[in-house]
Amino acid sequence: MIRIANRSGAAFLRGPKAVLAVLGAVAGLLLAAVAALFAAATVVVVAVIGTTLLGLAALTGRLRRAPVPAASATGATGEVIEAQRVGGHEWVAYGWSDKDGPKR
């Protein structure tokens, strides 16, 4: 009985197995830290590329759109004409045929 009471429960931490266990745990932690850094860097790279692509798409959309010339009272090119929807995909425009026709 005396011999059992004197023993400590930390016998598994002694010897070469304990050193190998600690080295394995440290190696596992280092690998996990490297993997976490790699994942974080990947997320940052994807975010930068995505932001760049969105910026380029916005820029090309803005450059593709031609500026609308201002309408003038003299009937210059680019004048806005009146149109009404008559149903479905059909529209009727008023005022544009008089420009090309004879003067009344």
Coordinates of C-alpha atoms in Angstrom, one line a residue:
M1 CA 0.0 0.0 0.0
I2 CA 2.8 2.4 0.8
R3 CA 4.4 1.8 -2.6
I4 CA 1.1 2.7 -4.5
A5 CA 0.6 5.8 -2.5
N6 CA 4.1 7.1 -3.3
R7 CA 3.8 6.8 -7.0
S8 CA 2.7 9.8 -9.0
G9 CA 0.4 9.7 -12.0
A10 CA 2.9 11.5 -14.2
A11 CA 5.0 8.5 -15.2
F12 CA 4.0 8.7 -18.8
L13 CA 5.7 12.1 -19.2
R14 CA 9.1 10.6 -18.5
G15 CA 11.5 9.1 -21.0
P16 CA 12.0 9.4 -24.8
K17 CA 8.4 8.8 -25.5
A18 CA 7.5 12.1 -23.8
V19 CA 10.1 14.0 -25.8
L20 CA 8.8 12.6 -29.0
A21 CA 5.2 13.4 -28.0
V22 CA 6.1 17.0 -27.3
L23 CA 8.1 17.3 -30.6
G24 CA 5.1 15.8 -32.5
A25 CA 2.7 18.2 -30.9
V26 CA 4.9 21.2 -31.7
A27 CA 5.3 20.0 -35.3
G28 CA 1.6 19.7 -35.6
L29 CA 1.0 23.2 -34.2
L30 CA 3.6 24.6 -36.6
L31 CA 2.0 22.9 -39.6
A32 CA -1.4 24.1 -38.5
A33 CA -0.1 27.7 -38.2
V34 CA 1.5 27.5 -41.7
A35 CA -1.8 26.1 -43.2
A36 CA -3.7 28.9 -41.5
L37 CA -1.4 31.5 -43.0
F38 CA -1.7 29.9 -46.4
A39 CA -5.5 30.0 -46.2
A40 CA -5.5 33.6 -45.1
A41 CA -3.1 34.6 -47.9
T42 CA -5.3 32.8 -50.4
V43 CA -8.4 34.7 -49.2
V44 CA -6.6 38.0 -49.5
V45 CA -5.4 37.2 -53.0
V46 CA -8.9 36.2 -54.1
A47 CA -10.3 39.4 -52.6
V48 CA -7.7 41.5 -54.4
I49 CA -8.3 39.8 -57.7
G50 CA -12.1 40.0 -57.3
T51 CA -12.0 43.7 -56.4
T52 CA -9.7 44.4 -59.4
L53 CA -12.1 42.5 -61.8
L54 CA -15.1 44.4 -60.4
G55 CA -13.3 47.7 -60.9
L56 CA -12.4 46.8 -64.4
A57 CA -15.9 45.7 -65.2
A58 CA -17.3 49.0 -63.8
L59 CA -14.7 51.0 -65.9
T60 CA -15.5 49.1 -69.1
G61 CA -19.2 49.6 -68.5
R62 CA -18.6 53.3 -68.0
L63 CA -16.4 53.6 -71.1
R64 CA -18.7 51.6 -73.3
R65 CA -21.7 53.9 -72.6
A66 CA -21.7 56.7 -75.2
P67 CA -22.5 60.1 -73.8
V68 CA -26.0 61.3 -74.8
P69 CA -25.9 64.6 -76.6
A70 CA -28.1 67.3 -75.2
A71 CA -31.4 68.0 -77.0
S72 CA -31.7 71.4 -78.6
A73 CA -34.7 73.4 -79.7
T74 CA -33.5 73.4 -83.3
G75 CA -33.8 69.7 -83.8
A76 CA -30.1 68.9 -83.7
T77 CA -28.8 65.3 -83.9
G78 CA -29.3 63.4 -80.7
E79 CA -32.6 65.0 -79.9
V80 CA -34.9 63.1 -77.6
I81 CA -38.2 62.2 -79.3
E82 CA -41.5 61.2 -77.8
A83 CA -42.5 57.5 -77.9
Q84 CA -45.4 55.6 -76.5
R85 CA -45.7 51.9 -75.9
V86 CA -48.7 50.4 -77.7
G87 CA -48.5 46.9 -76.4
G88 CA -45.9 44.1 -76.1
H89 CA -42.7 45.1 -77.6
E90 CA -44.2 47.7 -80.0
W91 CA -43.6 51.4 -79.7
V92 CA -44.8 54.4 -81.7
A93 CA -42.5 57.4 -82.0
Y94 CA -43.8 60.9 -82.8
G95 CA -42.0 63.8 -84.3
W96 CA -39.1 62.1 -86.0
S97 CA -40.5 61.7 -89.5
D98 CA -41.2 65.4 -90.0
K99 CA -37.5 66.2 -89.9
D100 CA -36.7 64.3 -93.0
G101 CA -39.8 65.1 -95.0
P102 CA -40.9 68.3 -96.8
K103 CA -41.6 71.4 -94.9
R104 CA -45.3 72.3 -94.4

